[in-house]
Tab-separated table of C-alpha atoms in Angstrom:
chain	number	residue	atom	x	y	z
H	90	MET	CA	110.337	188.742	89.342
H	91	GLY	CA	108.147	186.685	86.719
H	92	ALA	CA	109.174	187.245	83.064
H	93	LYS	CA	111.263	189.707	83.621
H	94	GLY	CA	113.532	188.407	85.355
H	95	LYS	CA	114.618	186.410	82.246
H	96	ILE	CA	115.500	189.392	80.334
H	97	ALA	CA	118.694	191.328	79.987
H	98	LEU	CA	118.604	194.941	81.444
H	99	GLY	CA	121.611	196.647	80.264
H	100	ILE	CA	125.463	196.509	79.226
H	101	VAL	CA	125.704	192.788	78.906
H	102	VAL	CA	123.813	192.784	75.322
H	103	SER	CA	123.943	195.933	74.422
H	104	VAL	CA	124.589	197.156	71.071
H	105	VAL	CA	126.405	200.024	71.730
H	106	VAL	CA	130.346	200.043	72.849
H	107	ILE	CA	130.440	201.600	75.840
H	108	GLY	CA	134.835	201.643	75.426
H	109	ALA	CA	136.835	202.102	77.941
H	110	VAL	CA	135.686	203.475	81.327
H	111	SER	CA	138.979	203.485	83.323
H	112	ALA	CA	142.650	203.053	82.530
H	113	ASN	CA	143.233	201.412	85.477
H	114	ALA	CA	142.461	197.618	86.449
H	115	GLY	CA	141.827	196.319	90.026
H	116	ASP	CA	141.529	193.168	91.641
H	117	ASP	CA	138.307	191.388	92.526
H	118	GLY	CA	136.669	193.345	94.802
H	119	ASP	CA	134.105	192.367	97.389
H	120	SER	CA	132.376	195.389	97.128
H	121	GLY	CA	130.665	197.685	94.405
H	122	SER	CA	127.274	199.059	93.438
H	123	GLY	CA	125.994	197.089	90.900
H	124	SER	CA	123.891	198.992	87.692
H	125	LYS	CA	120.610	197.086	86.158
H	126	GLY	CA	122.774	195.265	83.375
H	127	LYS	CA	121.760	191.592	83.134
H	128	ASP	CA	125.513	190.343	83.617
H	129	SER	CA	134.237	183.168	100.068
H	130	ALA	CA	135.582	180.982	101.386
H	131	ALA	CA	138.692	178.783	99.364
H	132	SER	CA	137.391	176.142	97.858
H	133	ALA	CA	137.574	172.803	100.449
H	134	GLY	CA	139.488	169.956	100.359
H	135	ARG	CA	138.664	166.188	101.027
H	136	GLY	CA	139.919	163.655	103.282
H	137	SER	CA	141.162	164.052	107.014
H	138	GLY	CA	144.488	162.673	108.798
H	139	THR	CA	146.718	159.891	107.114
H	140	LYS	CA	148.159	159.949	103.118
H	141	ALA	CA	144.572	160.697	101.855
H	142	ASP	CA	144.534	163.959	103.559
H	143	ALA	CA	148.154	164.583	102.239
H	144	ASP	CA	147.237	163.716	98.606
H	145	THR	CA	144.040	166.039	99.105
H	146	LYS	CA	146.339	168.956	99.684
H	147	LYS	CA	148.504	168.283	96.959
H	148	ASP	CA	145.800	168.251	94.787
H	149	VAL	CA	144.396	171.452	96.211
H	150	LYS	CA	147.752	172.632	95.377
H	151	ALA	CA	147.553	171.519	92.013
H	152	GLY	CA	143.856	172.658	91.437
H	153	LYS	CA	142.369	169.054	91.662
H	154	ALA	CA	140.403	168.897	94.583
H	155	GLU	CA	136.881	168.147	93.910
H	156	LYS	CA	134.975	171.574	94.674
H	157	LYS	CA	131.910	171.999	97.114
H	158	ALA	CA	129.098	174.116	96.093
H	159	ALA	CA	128.447	177.019	98.260
H	160	PHE	CA	124.800	177.105	97.323
H	161	GLN	CA	122.440	175.900	94.738
H	162	GLY	CA	121.741	177.574	90.959
H	163	ASP	CA	118.142	177.920	91.952
H	164	GLY	CA	116.584	180.233	94.428
H	165	ASP	CA	116.455	183.369	96.491
H	166	PHE	CA	118.868	183.922	99.133
H	167	GLU	CA	119.349	186.463	101.642
H	168	VAL	CA	122.946	187.589	102.157
H	169	GLY	CA	124.014	187.557	105.236
H	170	THR	CA	121.956	184.089	106.421
H	171	ASP	CA	121.598	181.798	103.612
H	172	VAL	CA	124.798	183.245	101.315
H	173	LYS	CA	127.960	185.006	102.823
H	174	PRO	CA	129.625	188.177	101.127
H	175	GLY	CA	132.143	187.250	98.698
H	176	THR	CA	133.130	186.353	95.231
H	177	TYR	CA	131.426	183.181	93.118
H	178	ARG	CA	131.336	181.011	90.183
H	179	THR	CA	128.993	179.060	88.483
H	180	THR	CA	129.910	176.614	85.186
H	181	GLY	CA	128.867	175.046	82.633
H	182	ASN	CA	125.614	176.705	81.931
H	183	THR	CA	124.202	176.083	78.445
H	184	GLY	CA	121.810	178.639	75.783
H	185	GLY	CA	121.710	181.467	78.401
H	186	LEU	CA	119.225	180.020	80.394
H	187	CYS	CA	120.986	180.481	83.779
H	188	TYR	CA	120.014	183.991	85.077
H	189	TRP	CA	121.196	185.598	88.200
H	190	GLU	CA	120.414	189.078	90.474
H	191	ARG	CA	121.559	190.908	93.029
H	192	ALA	CA	118.758	192.975	94.801
H	193	LYS	CA	118.632	195.763	97.293
H	194	ASP	CA	115.321	194.098	98.900
H	195	ALA	CA	112.761	191.535	98.050
H	196	SER	CA	109.855	193.536	96.481
H	197	GLY	CA	110.667	191.655	93.057
H	198	GLU	CA	110.175	195.363	91.396
H	199	MET	CA	112.522	196.197	88.725
H	200	ASP	CA	114.160	198.959	91.002
H	201	SER	CA	115.111	196.590	93.395
H	202	ILE	CA	117.558	195.184	91.167
H	203	LEU	CA	121.248	196.038	91.990
H	204	ALA	CA	122.977	194.011	88.353
H	205	ASN	CA	121.949	191.046	86.859
H	206	ASP	CA	122.537	188.574	83.778
H	207	ASN	CA	121.977	185.331	81.490
H	208	VAL	CA	124.629	183.401	81.881
H	209	SER	CA	126.045	180.927	79.080
H	210	GLY	CA	129.243	179.171	80.158
H	211	THR	CA	131.092	180.578	83.606
H	212	SER	CA	130.203	183.315	85.642
H	213	TYR	CA	131.666	185.109	88.324
H	214	VAL	CA	129.756	187.187	90.421
H	215	THR	CA	130.804	189.340	94.121
H	216	ILE	CA	128.034	189.749	96.257
H	217	PRO	CA	128.735	192.405	98.922
H	218	ALA	CA	127.292	192.819	102.580
H	219	GLY	CA	124.840	195.553	101.711
H	220	ASP	CA	123.180	193.493	98.900
H	221	LYS	CA	119.923	192.084	100.693
H	222	LEU	CA	118.945	188.982	97.947
H	223	PHE	CA	121.048	186.910	95.548
H	224	LYS	CA	118.537	184.869	93.035
H	225	SER	CA	119.732	182.345	90.919
H	226	SER	CA	117.545	180.335	88.557
H	227	GLY	CA	118.450	177.589	86.169
H	228	CYS	CA	122.309	177.874	87.006
H	229	LYS	CA	124.676	175.167	88.027
H	230	ASP	CA	125.814	175.504	91.552
H	231	TRP	CA	127.848	177.797	92.864
H	232	GLU	CA	130.999	177.540	94.821
H	233	ALA	CA	133.024	179.944	96.808
H	234	VAL	CA	136.274	181.525	95.506
H	235	ASP	CA	139.681	182.179	96.762
H	236	THR	CA	140.347	185.023	95.294
H	237	LYS	CA	144.022	185.057	96.221
H	238	ALA	CA	144.336	181.576	94.387
H	239	THR	CA	146.040	181.013	91.181
H	240	GLY	CA	145.708	178.429	88.445
H	241	THR	CA	147.087	177.941	85.286
H	242	PRO	CA	145.672	180.464	82.579
H	243	ALA	CA	144.970	179.131	79.127
H	244	ALA	CA	146.092	180.459	75.520
H	245	LEU	CA	142.824	179.545	74.008
H	246	VAL	CA	139.437	180.111	75.389
H	247	LYS	CA	135.891	179.397	74.344
H	248	GLY	CA	134.071	182.414	72.554
H	249	ASP	CA	130.946	181.386	74.243
H	250	GLY	CA	132.503	180.437	77.719
H	251	GLY	CA	131.320	183.402	79.551
H	252	MET	CA	133.646	185.020	82.139
H	253	HIS	CA	137.281	184.179	82.794
H	254	ARG	CA	139.863	185.417	85.107
H	255	VAL	CA	142.615	186.924	84.094
H	256	GLY	CA	146.074	185.107	85.094
H	257	VAL	CA	143.858	182.188	86.373
H	258	ASP	CA	141.625	181.006	83.686
H	259	ILE	CA	143.179	183.001	80.519
H	260	ALA	CA	146.502	184.329	80.258
H	261	PRO	CA	147.094	187.979	79.498
H	262	GLY	CA	148.076	189.008	76.045
H	263	THR	CA	146.608	189.885	72.372
H	264	TYR	CA	143.751	187.677	71.140
H	265	LYS	CA	142.049	187.168	68.476
H	266	SER	CA	138.166	185.584	67.534
H	267	THR	CA	137.523	185.036	63.519
H	268	GLY	CA	134.096	184.451	61.540
H	269	ASN	CA	131.884	186.281	63.801
H	270	THR	CA	128.283	187.219	62.492
H	271	ASP	CA	125.547	189.780	63.139
H	272	ASP	CA	127.261	191.505	65.953
H	273	LEU	CA	126.434	188.523	68.439
H	274	CYS	CA	130.043	188.248	69.835
H	275	TYR	CA	130.494	190.503	72.645
H	276	TRP	CA	133.408	190.673	74.858
H	277	GLU	CA	134.302	192.857	77.726
H	278	ARG	CA	137.016	193.618	80.098
H	279	THR	CA	136.228	194.515	83.595
H	280	LYS	CA	138.304	195.267	86.905
H	281	ASP	CA	135.985	193.222	89.444
H	282	ALA	CA	132.842	191.166	89.021
H	283	ALA	CA	130.656	193.662	90.402
H	284	HIS	CA	129.468	193.471	87.391
H	285	SER	CA	128.458	197.572	87.275
H	286	ILE	CA	128.774	200.297	84.552
H	287	GLU	CA	132.195	201.329	86.395
H	288	SER	CA	133.457	197.722	86.809
H	289	ILE	CA	133.638	197.855	82.927
H	290	LEU	CA	137.310	198.814	81.400
H	291	ALA	CA	136.211	198.151	77.992
H	292	ASN	CA	134.058	196.291	76.053
H	293	ASN	CA	132.197	195.596	72.082
H	294	ASN	CA	130.039	194.108	70.040
H	295	VAL	CA	131.584	192.548	67.021
H	296	SER	CA	130.962	191.254	63.479
H	297	GLY	CA	133.972	189.538	61.234
H	298	THR	CA	136.960	189.175	62.872
H	299	ALA	CA	137.344	190.789	66.622
H	300	VAL	CA	140.858	191.559	68.330
H	301	VAL	CA	141.320	192.254	71.957
H	302	THR	CA	144.425	192.924	74.232
H	303	VAL	CA	143.641	191.252	78.339
H	304	ALA	CA	146.094	193.212	80.264
H	305	ALA	CA	148.083	191.798	83.305
H	306	GLY	CA	146.361	194.141	85.343
H	307	ASP	CA	142.597	193.172	84.510
H	308	ALA	CA	140.237	191.230	86.446
H	309	TYR	CA	138.239	189.058	83.974
H	310	PHE	CA	137.376	188.562	80.180
H	311	LYS	CA	133.957	187.856	79.469
H	312	THR	CA	133.252	186.380	75.976
H	313	THR	CA	129.486	185.266	74.941
H	314	GLY	CA	128.167	184.545	71.055
H	315	CYS	CA	131.802	184.437	69.732
H	316	LYS	CA	134.191	182.273	67.959
H	317	ASP	CA	136.975	180.595	70.244
H	318	TRP	CA	139.521	182.946	70.747
H	319	LYS	CA	143.459	182.104	70.431
H	320	LYS	CA	146.379	183.923	72.095
H	321	THR	CA	148.364	185.714	68.892
H	322	GLY	CA	150.699	187.750	71.205
């Protein structure tokens, strides 16, 4: 796409608060039509046979097994051929240099974009079967996500950490972030990882102190450019 591929096109960096789109949150769907907004297999364990295999199974249950990359963080991938439909995760990205894009064709034109994002930290994205192309540039490798997997949710999350799965990466509750400046802190509650306008339950650009309640029914909480969030209730 050239230079325009690095531009956030919509909701992620919008200065306008979209507000609550829906009162009901859903779970991670494997479908959803994207908007032009710049924002599955289970993790595999190692070992076979004997005690090593048993130890690996224990690690998988404990969430400690090494996760295998489903595909690389750089390249264009045809959906259904190079990458299977499903939900994927990339972690450890810095400086907003990671860019991904869901596209309805390979024309490279602006109208082909279904959804996209510039990522700091972690990103999740659901690629439905109807997509034709998934583009990734400057990102860490993508791993397949088991959307039924559980985890040990945290009560303190990095303010520039990207997307967090509610109930897995972050515990539901009320969080506070203090010391934000120049409206650069952006947060978002979503009902899925489709990155469409319809995905957003609520969002805001913040100066100073930010307070948000992440509901148990939310699917993800996204934060970028903020100070760290601490659970207060």
